[in-house]
Coordinates of N, CA and C in Angstrom, one line a residue:
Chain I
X27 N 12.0 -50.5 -47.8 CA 11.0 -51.5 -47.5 C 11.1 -52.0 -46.1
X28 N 9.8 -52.7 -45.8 CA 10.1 -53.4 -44.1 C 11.6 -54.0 -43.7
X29 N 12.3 -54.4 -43.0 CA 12.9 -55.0 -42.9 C 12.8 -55.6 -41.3
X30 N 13.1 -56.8 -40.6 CA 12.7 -57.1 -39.6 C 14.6 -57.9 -39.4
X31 N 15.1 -57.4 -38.0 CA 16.0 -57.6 -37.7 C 16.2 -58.7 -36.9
X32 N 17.6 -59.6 -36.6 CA 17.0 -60.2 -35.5 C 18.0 -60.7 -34.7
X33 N 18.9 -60.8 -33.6 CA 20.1 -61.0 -32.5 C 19.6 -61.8 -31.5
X34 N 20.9 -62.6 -30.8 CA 22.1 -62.5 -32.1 C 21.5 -63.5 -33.0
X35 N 23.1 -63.8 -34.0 CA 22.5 -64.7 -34.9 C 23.4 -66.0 -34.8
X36 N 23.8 -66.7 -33.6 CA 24.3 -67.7 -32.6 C 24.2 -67.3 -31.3
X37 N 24.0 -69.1 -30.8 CA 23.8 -68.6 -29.5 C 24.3 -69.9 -29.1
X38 N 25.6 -70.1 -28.4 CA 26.1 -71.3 -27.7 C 25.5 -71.2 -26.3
X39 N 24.6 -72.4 -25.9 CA 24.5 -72.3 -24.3 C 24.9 -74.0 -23.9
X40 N 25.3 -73.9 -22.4 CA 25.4 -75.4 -21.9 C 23.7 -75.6 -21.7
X41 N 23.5 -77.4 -22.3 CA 22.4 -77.6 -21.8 C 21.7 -77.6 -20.2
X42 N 20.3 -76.6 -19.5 CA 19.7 -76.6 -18.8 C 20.5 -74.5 -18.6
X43 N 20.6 -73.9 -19.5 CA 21.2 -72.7 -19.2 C 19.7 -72.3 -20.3
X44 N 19.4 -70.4 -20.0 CA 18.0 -70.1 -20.7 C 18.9 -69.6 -21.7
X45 N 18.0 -69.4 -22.6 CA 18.2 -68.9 -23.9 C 17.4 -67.6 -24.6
X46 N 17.6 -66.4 -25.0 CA 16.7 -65.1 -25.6 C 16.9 -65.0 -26.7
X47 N 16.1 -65.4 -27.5 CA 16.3 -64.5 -29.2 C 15.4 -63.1 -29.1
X48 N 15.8 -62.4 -29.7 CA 15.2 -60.5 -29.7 C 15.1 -60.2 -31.9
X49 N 13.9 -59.7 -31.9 CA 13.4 -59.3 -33.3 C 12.9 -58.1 -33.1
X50 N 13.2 -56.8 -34.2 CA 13.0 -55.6 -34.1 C 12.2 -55.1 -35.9
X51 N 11.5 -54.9 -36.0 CA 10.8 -54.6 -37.1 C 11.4 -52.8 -37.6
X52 N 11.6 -52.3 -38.6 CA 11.6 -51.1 -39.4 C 10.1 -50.2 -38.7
X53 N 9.1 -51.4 -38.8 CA 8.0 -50.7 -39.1 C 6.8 -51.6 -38.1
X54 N 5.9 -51.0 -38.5 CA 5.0 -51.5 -37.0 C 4.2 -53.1 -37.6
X55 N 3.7 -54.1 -36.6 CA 3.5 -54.9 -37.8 C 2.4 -55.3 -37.1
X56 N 1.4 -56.2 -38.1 CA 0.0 -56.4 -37.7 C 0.1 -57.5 -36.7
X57 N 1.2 -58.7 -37.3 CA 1.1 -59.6 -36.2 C 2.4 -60.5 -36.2
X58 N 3.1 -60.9 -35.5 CA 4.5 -61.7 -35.8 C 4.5 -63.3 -35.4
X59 N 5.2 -63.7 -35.8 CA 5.1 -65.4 -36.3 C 6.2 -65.9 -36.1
X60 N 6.7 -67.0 -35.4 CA 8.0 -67.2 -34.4 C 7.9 -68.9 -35.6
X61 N 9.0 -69.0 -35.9 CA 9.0 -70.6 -36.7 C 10.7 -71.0 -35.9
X62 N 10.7 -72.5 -36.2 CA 12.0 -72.8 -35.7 C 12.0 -74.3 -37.5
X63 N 13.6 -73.8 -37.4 CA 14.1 -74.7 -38.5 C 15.4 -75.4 -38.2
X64 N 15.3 -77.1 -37.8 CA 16.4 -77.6 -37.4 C 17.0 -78.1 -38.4
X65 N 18.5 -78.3 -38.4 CA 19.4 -78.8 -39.7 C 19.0 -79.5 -40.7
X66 N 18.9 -79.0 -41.8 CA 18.4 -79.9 -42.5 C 17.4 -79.4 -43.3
X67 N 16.1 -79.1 -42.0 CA 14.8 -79.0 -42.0 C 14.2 -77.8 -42.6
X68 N 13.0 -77.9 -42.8 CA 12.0 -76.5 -43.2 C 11.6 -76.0 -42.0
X69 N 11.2 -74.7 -42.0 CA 10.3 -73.8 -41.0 C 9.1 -74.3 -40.8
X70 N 9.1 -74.5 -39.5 CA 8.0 -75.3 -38.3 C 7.2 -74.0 -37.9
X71 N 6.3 -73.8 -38.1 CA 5.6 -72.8 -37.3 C 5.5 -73.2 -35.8
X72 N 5.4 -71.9 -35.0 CA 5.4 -72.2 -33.5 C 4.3 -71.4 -32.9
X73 N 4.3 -70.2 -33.1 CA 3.1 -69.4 -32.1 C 2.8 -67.9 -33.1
X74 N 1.8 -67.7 -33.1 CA 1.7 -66.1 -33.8 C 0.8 -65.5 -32.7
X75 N 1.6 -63.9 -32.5 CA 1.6 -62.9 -31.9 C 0.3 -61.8 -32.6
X76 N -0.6 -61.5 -31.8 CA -1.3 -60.1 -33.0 C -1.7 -58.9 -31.9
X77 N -1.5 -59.3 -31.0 CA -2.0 -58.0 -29.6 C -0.5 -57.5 -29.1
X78 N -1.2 -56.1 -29.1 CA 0.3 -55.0 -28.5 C 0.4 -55.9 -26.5
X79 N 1.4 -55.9 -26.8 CA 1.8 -56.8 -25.2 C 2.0 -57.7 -25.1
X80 N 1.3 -58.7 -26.1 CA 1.2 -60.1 -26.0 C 2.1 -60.9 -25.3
X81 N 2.1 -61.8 -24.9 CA 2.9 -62.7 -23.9 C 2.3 -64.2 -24.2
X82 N 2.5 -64.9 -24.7 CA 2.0 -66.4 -24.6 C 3.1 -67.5 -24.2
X83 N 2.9 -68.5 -23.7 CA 3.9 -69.4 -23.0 C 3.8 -71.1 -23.9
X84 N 4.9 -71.6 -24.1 CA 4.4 -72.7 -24.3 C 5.3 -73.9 -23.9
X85 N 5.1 -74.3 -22.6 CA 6.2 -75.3 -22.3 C 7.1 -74.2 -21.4
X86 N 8.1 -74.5 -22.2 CA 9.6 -74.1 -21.3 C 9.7 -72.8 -22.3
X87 N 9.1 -72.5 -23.3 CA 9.5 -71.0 -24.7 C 7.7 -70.1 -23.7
X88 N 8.3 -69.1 -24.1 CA 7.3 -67.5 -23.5 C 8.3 -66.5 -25.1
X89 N 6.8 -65.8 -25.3 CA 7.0 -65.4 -26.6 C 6.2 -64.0 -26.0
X90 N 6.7 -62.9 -26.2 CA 6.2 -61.6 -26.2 C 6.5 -61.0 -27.5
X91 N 5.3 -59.8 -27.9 CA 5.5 -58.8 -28.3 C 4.9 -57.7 -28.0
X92 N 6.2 -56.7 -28.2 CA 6.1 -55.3 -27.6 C 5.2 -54.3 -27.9
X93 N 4.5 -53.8 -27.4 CA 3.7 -52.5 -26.7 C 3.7 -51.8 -27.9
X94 N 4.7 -51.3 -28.7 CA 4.3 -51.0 -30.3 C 4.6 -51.4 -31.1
X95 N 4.6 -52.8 -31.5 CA 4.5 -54.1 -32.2 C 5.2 -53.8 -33.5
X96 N 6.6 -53.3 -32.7 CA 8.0 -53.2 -33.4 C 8.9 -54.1 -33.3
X97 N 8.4 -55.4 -31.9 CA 9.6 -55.8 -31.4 C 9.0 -57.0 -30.9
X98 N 9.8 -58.2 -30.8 CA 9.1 -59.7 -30.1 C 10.1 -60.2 -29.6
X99 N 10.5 -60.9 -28.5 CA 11.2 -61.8 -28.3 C 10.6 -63.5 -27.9
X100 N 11.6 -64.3 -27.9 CA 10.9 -65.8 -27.7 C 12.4 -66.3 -26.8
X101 N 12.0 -67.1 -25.4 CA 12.9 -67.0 -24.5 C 12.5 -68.6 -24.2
X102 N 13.6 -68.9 -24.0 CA 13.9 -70.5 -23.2 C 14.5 -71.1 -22.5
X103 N 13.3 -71.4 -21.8 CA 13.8 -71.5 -20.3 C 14.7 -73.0 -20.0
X104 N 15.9 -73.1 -19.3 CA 16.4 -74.4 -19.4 C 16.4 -74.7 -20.3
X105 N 17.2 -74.8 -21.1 CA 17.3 -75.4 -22.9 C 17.5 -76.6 -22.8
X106 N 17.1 -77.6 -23.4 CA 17.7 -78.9 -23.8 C 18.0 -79.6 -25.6
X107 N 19.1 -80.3 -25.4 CA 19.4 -80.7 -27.0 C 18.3 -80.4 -27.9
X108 N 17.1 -80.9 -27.9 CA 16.0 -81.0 -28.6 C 15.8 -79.5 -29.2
X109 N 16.2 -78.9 -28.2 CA 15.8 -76.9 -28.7 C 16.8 -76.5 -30.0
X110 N 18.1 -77.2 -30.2 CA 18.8 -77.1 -31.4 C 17.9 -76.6 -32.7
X111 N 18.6 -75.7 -33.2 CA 18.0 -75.2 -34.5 C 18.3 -74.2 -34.9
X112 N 17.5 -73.5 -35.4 CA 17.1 -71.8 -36.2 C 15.9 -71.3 -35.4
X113 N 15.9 -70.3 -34.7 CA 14.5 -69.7 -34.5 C 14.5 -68.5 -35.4
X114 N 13.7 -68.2 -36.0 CA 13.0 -66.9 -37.0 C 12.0 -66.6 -36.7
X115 N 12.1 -65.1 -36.4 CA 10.4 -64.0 -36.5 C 9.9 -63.7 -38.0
X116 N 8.7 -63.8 -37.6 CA 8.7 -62.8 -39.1 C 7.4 -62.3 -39.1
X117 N 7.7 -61.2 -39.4 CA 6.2 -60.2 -39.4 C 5.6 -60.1 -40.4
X118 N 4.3 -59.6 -40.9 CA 3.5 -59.2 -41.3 C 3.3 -57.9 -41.4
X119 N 3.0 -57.1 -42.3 CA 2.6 -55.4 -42.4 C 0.6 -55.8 -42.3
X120 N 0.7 -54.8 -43.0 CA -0.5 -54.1 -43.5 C -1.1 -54.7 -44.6
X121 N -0.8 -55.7 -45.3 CA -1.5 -56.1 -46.6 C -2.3 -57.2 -46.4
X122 N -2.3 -57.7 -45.0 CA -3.3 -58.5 -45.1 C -3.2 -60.1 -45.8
X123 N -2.4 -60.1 -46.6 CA -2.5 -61.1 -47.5 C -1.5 -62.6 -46.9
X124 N -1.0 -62.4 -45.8 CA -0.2 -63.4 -44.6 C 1.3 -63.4 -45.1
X125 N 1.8 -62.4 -46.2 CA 3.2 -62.5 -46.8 C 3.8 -62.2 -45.1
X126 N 5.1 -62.9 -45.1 CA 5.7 -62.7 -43.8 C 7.2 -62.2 -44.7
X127 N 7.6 -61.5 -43.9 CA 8.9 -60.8 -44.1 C 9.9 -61.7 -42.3
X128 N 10.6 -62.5 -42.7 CA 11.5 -63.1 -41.9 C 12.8 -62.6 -41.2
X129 N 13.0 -62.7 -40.1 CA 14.6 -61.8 -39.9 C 15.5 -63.3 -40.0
X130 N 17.1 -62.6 -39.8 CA 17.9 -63.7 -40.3 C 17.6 -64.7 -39.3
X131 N 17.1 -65.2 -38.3 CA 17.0 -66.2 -37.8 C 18.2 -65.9 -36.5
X132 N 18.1 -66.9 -35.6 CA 19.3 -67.1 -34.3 C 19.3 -68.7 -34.6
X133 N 20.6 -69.0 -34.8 CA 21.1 -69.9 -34.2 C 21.4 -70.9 -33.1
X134 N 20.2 -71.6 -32.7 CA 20.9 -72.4 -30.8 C 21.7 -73.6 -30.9
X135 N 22.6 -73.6 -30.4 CA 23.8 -74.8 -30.4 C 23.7 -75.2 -29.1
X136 N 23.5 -76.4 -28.7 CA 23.0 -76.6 -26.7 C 24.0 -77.4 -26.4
X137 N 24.9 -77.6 -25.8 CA 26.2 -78.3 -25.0 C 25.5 -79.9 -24.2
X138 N 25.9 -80.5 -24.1 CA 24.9 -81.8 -23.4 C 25.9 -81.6 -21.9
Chain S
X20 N -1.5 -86.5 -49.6 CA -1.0 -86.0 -48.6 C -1.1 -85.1 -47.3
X21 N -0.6 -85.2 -46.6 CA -0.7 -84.7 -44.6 C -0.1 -83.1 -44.9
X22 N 1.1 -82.9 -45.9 CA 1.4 -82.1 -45.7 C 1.9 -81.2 -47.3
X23 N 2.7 -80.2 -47.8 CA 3.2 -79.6 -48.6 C 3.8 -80.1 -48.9
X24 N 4.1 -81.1 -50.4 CA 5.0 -81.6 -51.2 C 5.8 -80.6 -52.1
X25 N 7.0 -80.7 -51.9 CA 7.9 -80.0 -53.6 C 8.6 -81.1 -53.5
X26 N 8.4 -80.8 -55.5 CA 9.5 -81.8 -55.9 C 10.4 -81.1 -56.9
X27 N 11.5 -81.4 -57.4 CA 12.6 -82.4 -56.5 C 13.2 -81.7 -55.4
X28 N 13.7 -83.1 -55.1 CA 14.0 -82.5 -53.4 C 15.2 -81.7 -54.0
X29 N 16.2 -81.9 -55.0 CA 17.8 -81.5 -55.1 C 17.4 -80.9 -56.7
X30 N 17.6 -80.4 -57.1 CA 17.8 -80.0 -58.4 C 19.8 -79.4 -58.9
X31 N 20.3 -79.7 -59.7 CA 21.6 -79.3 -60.1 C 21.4 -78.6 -61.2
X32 N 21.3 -77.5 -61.8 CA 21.6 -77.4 -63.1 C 22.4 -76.1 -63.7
X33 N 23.0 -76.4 -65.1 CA 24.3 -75.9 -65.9 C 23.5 -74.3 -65.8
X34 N 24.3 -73.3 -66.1 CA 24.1 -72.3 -65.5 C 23.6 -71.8 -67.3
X35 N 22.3 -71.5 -67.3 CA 21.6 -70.8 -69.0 C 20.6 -71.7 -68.7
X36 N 20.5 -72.4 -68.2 CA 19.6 -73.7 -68.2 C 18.0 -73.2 -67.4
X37 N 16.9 -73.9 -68.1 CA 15.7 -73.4 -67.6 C 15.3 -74.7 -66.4
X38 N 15.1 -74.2 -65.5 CA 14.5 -75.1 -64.6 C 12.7 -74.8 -63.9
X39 N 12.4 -75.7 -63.5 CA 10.9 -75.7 -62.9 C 10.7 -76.4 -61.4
X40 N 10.1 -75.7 -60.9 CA 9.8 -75.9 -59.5 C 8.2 -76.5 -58.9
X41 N 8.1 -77.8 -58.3 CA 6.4 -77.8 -57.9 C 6.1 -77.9 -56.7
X42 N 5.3 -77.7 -56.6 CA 4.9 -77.3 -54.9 C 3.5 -77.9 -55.3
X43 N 3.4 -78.8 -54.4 CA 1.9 -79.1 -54.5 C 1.2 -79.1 -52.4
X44 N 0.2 -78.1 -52.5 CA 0.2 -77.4 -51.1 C -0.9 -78.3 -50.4
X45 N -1.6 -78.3 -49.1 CA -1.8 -78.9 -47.9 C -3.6 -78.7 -48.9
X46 N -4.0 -79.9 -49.3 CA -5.4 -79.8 -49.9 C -7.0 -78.5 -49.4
X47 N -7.1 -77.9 -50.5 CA -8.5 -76.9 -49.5 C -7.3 -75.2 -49.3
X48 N -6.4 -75.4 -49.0 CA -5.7 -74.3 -48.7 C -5.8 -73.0 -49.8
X49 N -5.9 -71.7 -49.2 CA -6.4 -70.6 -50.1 C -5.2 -69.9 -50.9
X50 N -4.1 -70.1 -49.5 CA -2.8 -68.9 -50.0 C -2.1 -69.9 -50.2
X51 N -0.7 -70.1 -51.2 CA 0.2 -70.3 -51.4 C 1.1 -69.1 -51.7
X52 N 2.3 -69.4 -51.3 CA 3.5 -68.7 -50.8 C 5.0 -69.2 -51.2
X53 N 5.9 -68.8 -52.7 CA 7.1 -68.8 -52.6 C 8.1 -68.4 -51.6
X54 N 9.1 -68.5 -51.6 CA 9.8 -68.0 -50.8 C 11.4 -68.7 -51.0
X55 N 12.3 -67.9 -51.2 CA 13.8 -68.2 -51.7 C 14.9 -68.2 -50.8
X56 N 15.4 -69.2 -49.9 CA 16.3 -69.6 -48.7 C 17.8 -69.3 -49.3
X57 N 18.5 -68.8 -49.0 CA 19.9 -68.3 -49.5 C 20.6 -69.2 -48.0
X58 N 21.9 -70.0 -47.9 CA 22.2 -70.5 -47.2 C 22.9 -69.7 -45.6
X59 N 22.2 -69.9 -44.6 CA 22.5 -68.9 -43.5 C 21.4 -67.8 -43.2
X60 N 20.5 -68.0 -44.1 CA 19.4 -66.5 -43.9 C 18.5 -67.0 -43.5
X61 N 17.9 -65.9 -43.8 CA 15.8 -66.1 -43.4 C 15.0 -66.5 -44.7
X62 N 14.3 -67.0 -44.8 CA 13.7 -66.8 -46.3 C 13.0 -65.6 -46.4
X63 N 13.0 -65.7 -48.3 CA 12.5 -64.1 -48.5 C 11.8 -64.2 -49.3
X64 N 10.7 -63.5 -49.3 CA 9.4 -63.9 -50.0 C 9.6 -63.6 -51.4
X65 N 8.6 -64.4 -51.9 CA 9.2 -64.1 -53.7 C 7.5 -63.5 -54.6
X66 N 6.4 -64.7 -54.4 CA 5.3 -64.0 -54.5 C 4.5 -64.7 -53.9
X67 N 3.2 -64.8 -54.0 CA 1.7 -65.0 -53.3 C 0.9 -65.1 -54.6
X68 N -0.1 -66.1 -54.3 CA -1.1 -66.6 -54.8 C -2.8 -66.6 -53.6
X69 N -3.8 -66.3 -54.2 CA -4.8 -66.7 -53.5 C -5.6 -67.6 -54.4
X70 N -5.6 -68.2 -54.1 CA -6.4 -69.5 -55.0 C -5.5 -69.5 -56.2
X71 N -6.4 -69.2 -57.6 CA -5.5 -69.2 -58.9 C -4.6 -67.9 -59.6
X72 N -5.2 -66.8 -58.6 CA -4.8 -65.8 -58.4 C -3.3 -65.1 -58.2
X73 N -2.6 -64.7 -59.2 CA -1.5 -64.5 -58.7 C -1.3 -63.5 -57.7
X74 N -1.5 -62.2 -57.0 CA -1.6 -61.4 -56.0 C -0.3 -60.0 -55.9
X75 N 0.4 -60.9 -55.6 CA 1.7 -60.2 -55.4 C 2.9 -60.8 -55.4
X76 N 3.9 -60.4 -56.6 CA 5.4 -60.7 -57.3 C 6.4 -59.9 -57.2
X77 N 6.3 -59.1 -55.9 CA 6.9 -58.2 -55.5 C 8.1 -58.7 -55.4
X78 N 8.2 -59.5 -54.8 CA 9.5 -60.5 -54.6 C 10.6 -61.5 -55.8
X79 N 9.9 -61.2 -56.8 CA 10.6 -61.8 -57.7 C 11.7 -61.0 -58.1
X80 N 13.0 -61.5 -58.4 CA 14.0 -60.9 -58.5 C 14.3 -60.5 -60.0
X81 N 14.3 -61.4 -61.0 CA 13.9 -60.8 -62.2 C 13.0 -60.8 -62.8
X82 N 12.8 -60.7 -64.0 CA 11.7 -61.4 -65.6 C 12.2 -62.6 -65.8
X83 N 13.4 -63.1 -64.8 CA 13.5 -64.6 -65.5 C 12.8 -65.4 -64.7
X84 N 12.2 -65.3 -63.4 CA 11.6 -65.7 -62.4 C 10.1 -65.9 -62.8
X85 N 9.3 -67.3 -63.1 CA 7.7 -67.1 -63.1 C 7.1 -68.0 -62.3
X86 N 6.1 -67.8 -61.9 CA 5.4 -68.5 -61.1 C 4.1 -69.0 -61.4
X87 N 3.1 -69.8 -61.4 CA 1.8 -70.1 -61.7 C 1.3 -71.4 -60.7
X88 N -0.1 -71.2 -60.6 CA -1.0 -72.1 -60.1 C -2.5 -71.7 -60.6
X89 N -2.0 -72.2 -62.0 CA -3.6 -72.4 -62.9 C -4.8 -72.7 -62.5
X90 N -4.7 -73.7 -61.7 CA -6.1 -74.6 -61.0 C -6.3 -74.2 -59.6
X91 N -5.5 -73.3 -59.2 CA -5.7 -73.3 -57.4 C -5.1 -74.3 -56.5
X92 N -4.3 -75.0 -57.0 CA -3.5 -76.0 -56.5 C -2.4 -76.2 -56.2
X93 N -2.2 -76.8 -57.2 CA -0.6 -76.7 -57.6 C 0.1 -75.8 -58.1
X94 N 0.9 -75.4 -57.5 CA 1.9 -74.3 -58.3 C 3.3 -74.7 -59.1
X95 N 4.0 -73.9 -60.0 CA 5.0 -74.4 -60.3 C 6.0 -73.2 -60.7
X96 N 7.2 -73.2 -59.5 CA 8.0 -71.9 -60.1 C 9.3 -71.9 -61.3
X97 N 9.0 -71.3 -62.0 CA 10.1 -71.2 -62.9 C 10.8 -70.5 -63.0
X98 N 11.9 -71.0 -63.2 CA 13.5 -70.2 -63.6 C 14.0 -69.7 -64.8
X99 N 14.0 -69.3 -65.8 CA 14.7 -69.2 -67.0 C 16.3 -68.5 -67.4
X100 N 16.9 -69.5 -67.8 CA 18.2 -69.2 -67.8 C 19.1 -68.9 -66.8
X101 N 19.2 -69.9 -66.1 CA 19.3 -69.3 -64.6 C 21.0 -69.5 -64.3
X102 N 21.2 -68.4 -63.2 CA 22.3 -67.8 -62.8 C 22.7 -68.8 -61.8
X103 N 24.2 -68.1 -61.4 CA 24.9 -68.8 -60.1 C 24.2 -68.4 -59.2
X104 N 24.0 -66.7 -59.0 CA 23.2 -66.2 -58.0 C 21.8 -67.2 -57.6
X105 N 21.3 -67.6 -58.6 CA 19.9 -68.4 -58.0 C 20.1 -69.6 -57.2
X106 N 21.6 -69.6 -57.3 CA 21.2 -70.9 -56.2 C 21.2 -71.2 -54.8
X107 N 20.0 -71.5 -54.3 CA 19.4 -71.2 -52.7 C 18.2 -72.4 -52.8
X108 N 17.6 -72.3 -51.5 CA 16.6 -73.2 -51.4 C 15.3 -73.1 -51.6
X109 N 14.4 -73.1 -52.5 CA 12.9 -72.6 -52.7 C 12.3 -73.4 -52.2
X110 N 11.8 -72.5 -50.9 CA 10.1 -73.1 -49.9 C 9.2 -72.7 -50.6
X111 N 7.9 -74.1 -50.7 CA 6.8 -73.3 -51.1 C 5.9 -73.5 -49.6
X112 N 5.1 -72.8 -49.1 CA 4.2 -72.4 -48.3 C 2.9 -72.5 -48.5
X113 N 2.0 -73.0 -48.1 CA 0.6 -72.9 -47.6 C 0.2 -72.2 -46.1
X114 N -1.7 -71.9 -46.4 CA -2.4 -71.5 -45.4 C -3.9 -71.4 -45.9
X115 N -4.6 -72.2 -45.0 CA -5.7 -72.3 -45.3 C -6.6 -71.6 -46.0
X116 N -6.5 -69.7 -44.8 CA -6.7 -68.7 -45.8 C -5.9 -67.7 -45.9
X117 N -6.7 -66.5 -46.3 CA -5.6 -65.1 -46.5 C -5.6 -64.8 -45.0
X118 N -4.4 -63.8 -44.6 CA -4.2 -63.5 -43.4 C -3.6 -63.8 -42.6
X119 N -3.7 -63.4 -41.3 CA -2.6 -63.8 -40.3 C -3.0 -65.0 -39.7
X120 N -2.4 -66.2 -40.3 CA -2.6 -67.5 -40.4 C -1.6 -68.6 -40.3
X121 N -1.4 -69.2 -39.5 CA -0.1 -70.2 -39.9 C 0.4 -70.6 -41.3
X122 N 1.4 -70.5 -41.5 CA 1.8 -71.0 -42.5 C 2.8 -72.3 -42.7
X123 N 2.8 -73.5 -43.7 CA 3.2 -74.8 -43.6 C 3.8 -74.5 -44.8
X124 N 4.8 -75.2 -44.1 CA 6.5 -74.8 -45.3 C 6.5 -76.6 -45.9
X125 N 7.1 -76.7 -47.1 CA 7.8 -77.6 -47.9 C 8.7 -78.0 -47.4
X126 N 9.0 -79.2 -47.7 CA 10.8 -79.8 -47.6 C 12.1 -78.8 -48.0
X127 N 11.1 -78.0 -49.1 CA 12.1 -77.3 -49.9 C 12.8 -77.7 -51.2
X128 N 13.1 -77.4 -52.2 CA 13.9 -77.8 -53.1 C 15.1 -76.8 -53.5
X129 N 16.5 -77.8 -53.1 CA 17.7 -76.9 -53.6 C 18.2 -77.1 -54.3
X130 N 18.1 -76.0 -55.1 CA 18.5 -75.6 -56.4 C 20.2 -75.3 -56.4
X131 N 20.7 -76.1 -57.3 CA 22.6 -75.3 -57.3 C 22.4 -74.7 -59.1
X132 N 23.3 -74.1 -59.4 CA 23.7 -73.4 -60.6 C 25.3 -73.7 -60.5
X133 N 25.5 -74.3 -61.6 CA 26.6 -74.7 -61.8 C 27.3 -74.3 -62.9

């Protein structure tokens, strides 16, 4: 079945250092979906991806997906405490129906 | 409510024991969406509903696992006889409609087996 991968799965930086999480899909996917989940908390939606290339920016996070919409990454620029959490992709196939298939998530731990 | 209610927030229960789950989703919303959090992962889908519609239960792990949303509303997942293995965190999910749509997650309710 699909499986959507995703590295690493921690990421210690000192605060104002950037940060990359990387997601790789099995299979090609219709559109991908970036959530972040801080301690504790439930999954926050953040930005959804549906065009081969895509690039969207928000703040200090820039979210691409790749050219055959196998692969996304979500990048952060200057991190600060507030960025702490879980970031998770999670794609979509073909069924149309918005089931998302999640990778294990990355971990950000931000140093002050 | 502003947002996806489940209740209870904590559930504990003896391990044979039947438990129930409610998710009451973001009002007007088409799709609802289980989904079962194991501690350190991603969540993983369990099934889908469109309106009162059950859809797809691909995700359910056994026959002891049921789910319903009779009225298009509210849903309520059920456990029967449940194992150590079941214990993780059940998100329920909304979206306004079908498709590639934001989705708004629950508090969550975790479940232990004891």
């Amino acid at each position: 079945g699909q499986q959507v991968m995703q590295i690493p799965q921690y990421q210690h930086v000192q605060e104002g250092e950037d940060f990359t999480t990387y997601c790789n899909s099995s299979t090609t996917l219709s559109n991908i979906q970036w959530y972040k989940q801080r301690p504790g908390g439930h999954p926050v939606f953040l930005i959804q991806l549906v065009k081969s290339g895509e690039v969207k920016k928000q703040k200090r996070l820039t979210f691409q997906f790749g050219e055959a919409k196998k692969n996304s990454s979500l990048h952060i620029t200057a991190t600060q405490t507030t960025d702490v959490g879980t970031y998770f992709c999670a794609g979509s196939g073909s069924s149309n129906t918005g089931k998302l298939i999640f990778g294990q998530g990355t971990t950000l731990q931000v140093k002050p | 409510g502003a947002g996806v209610s489940q209740s209870p927030r904590y559930k504990v229960a003896k391990r044979g024991q039947d438990v129930a789950l409610r998710c009451d989703p973001i009002s007007g919303h088409v799709s609802l969406f289980w989904y079962q959090q194991a501690l350190g992962q991603g969540p993983e889908f369990l099934t889908y509903f469109q309106n009162e519609a059950q859809l797809d239960k691909s995700g359910l792990p056994s026959d002891r696992f049921f789910a319903e949303r009779p009225e298009g509303s509210v849903s309520t997942l059920k456990i029967q006889r449940t194992q150590q293995e079941d214990s993780a965190v059940y998100l329920c999910a909304s979206s306004i409609r079908t498709g590639r749509t934001e989705a708004f997650f629950g508090q969550g309710t975790r479940l232990t087996v004891v």
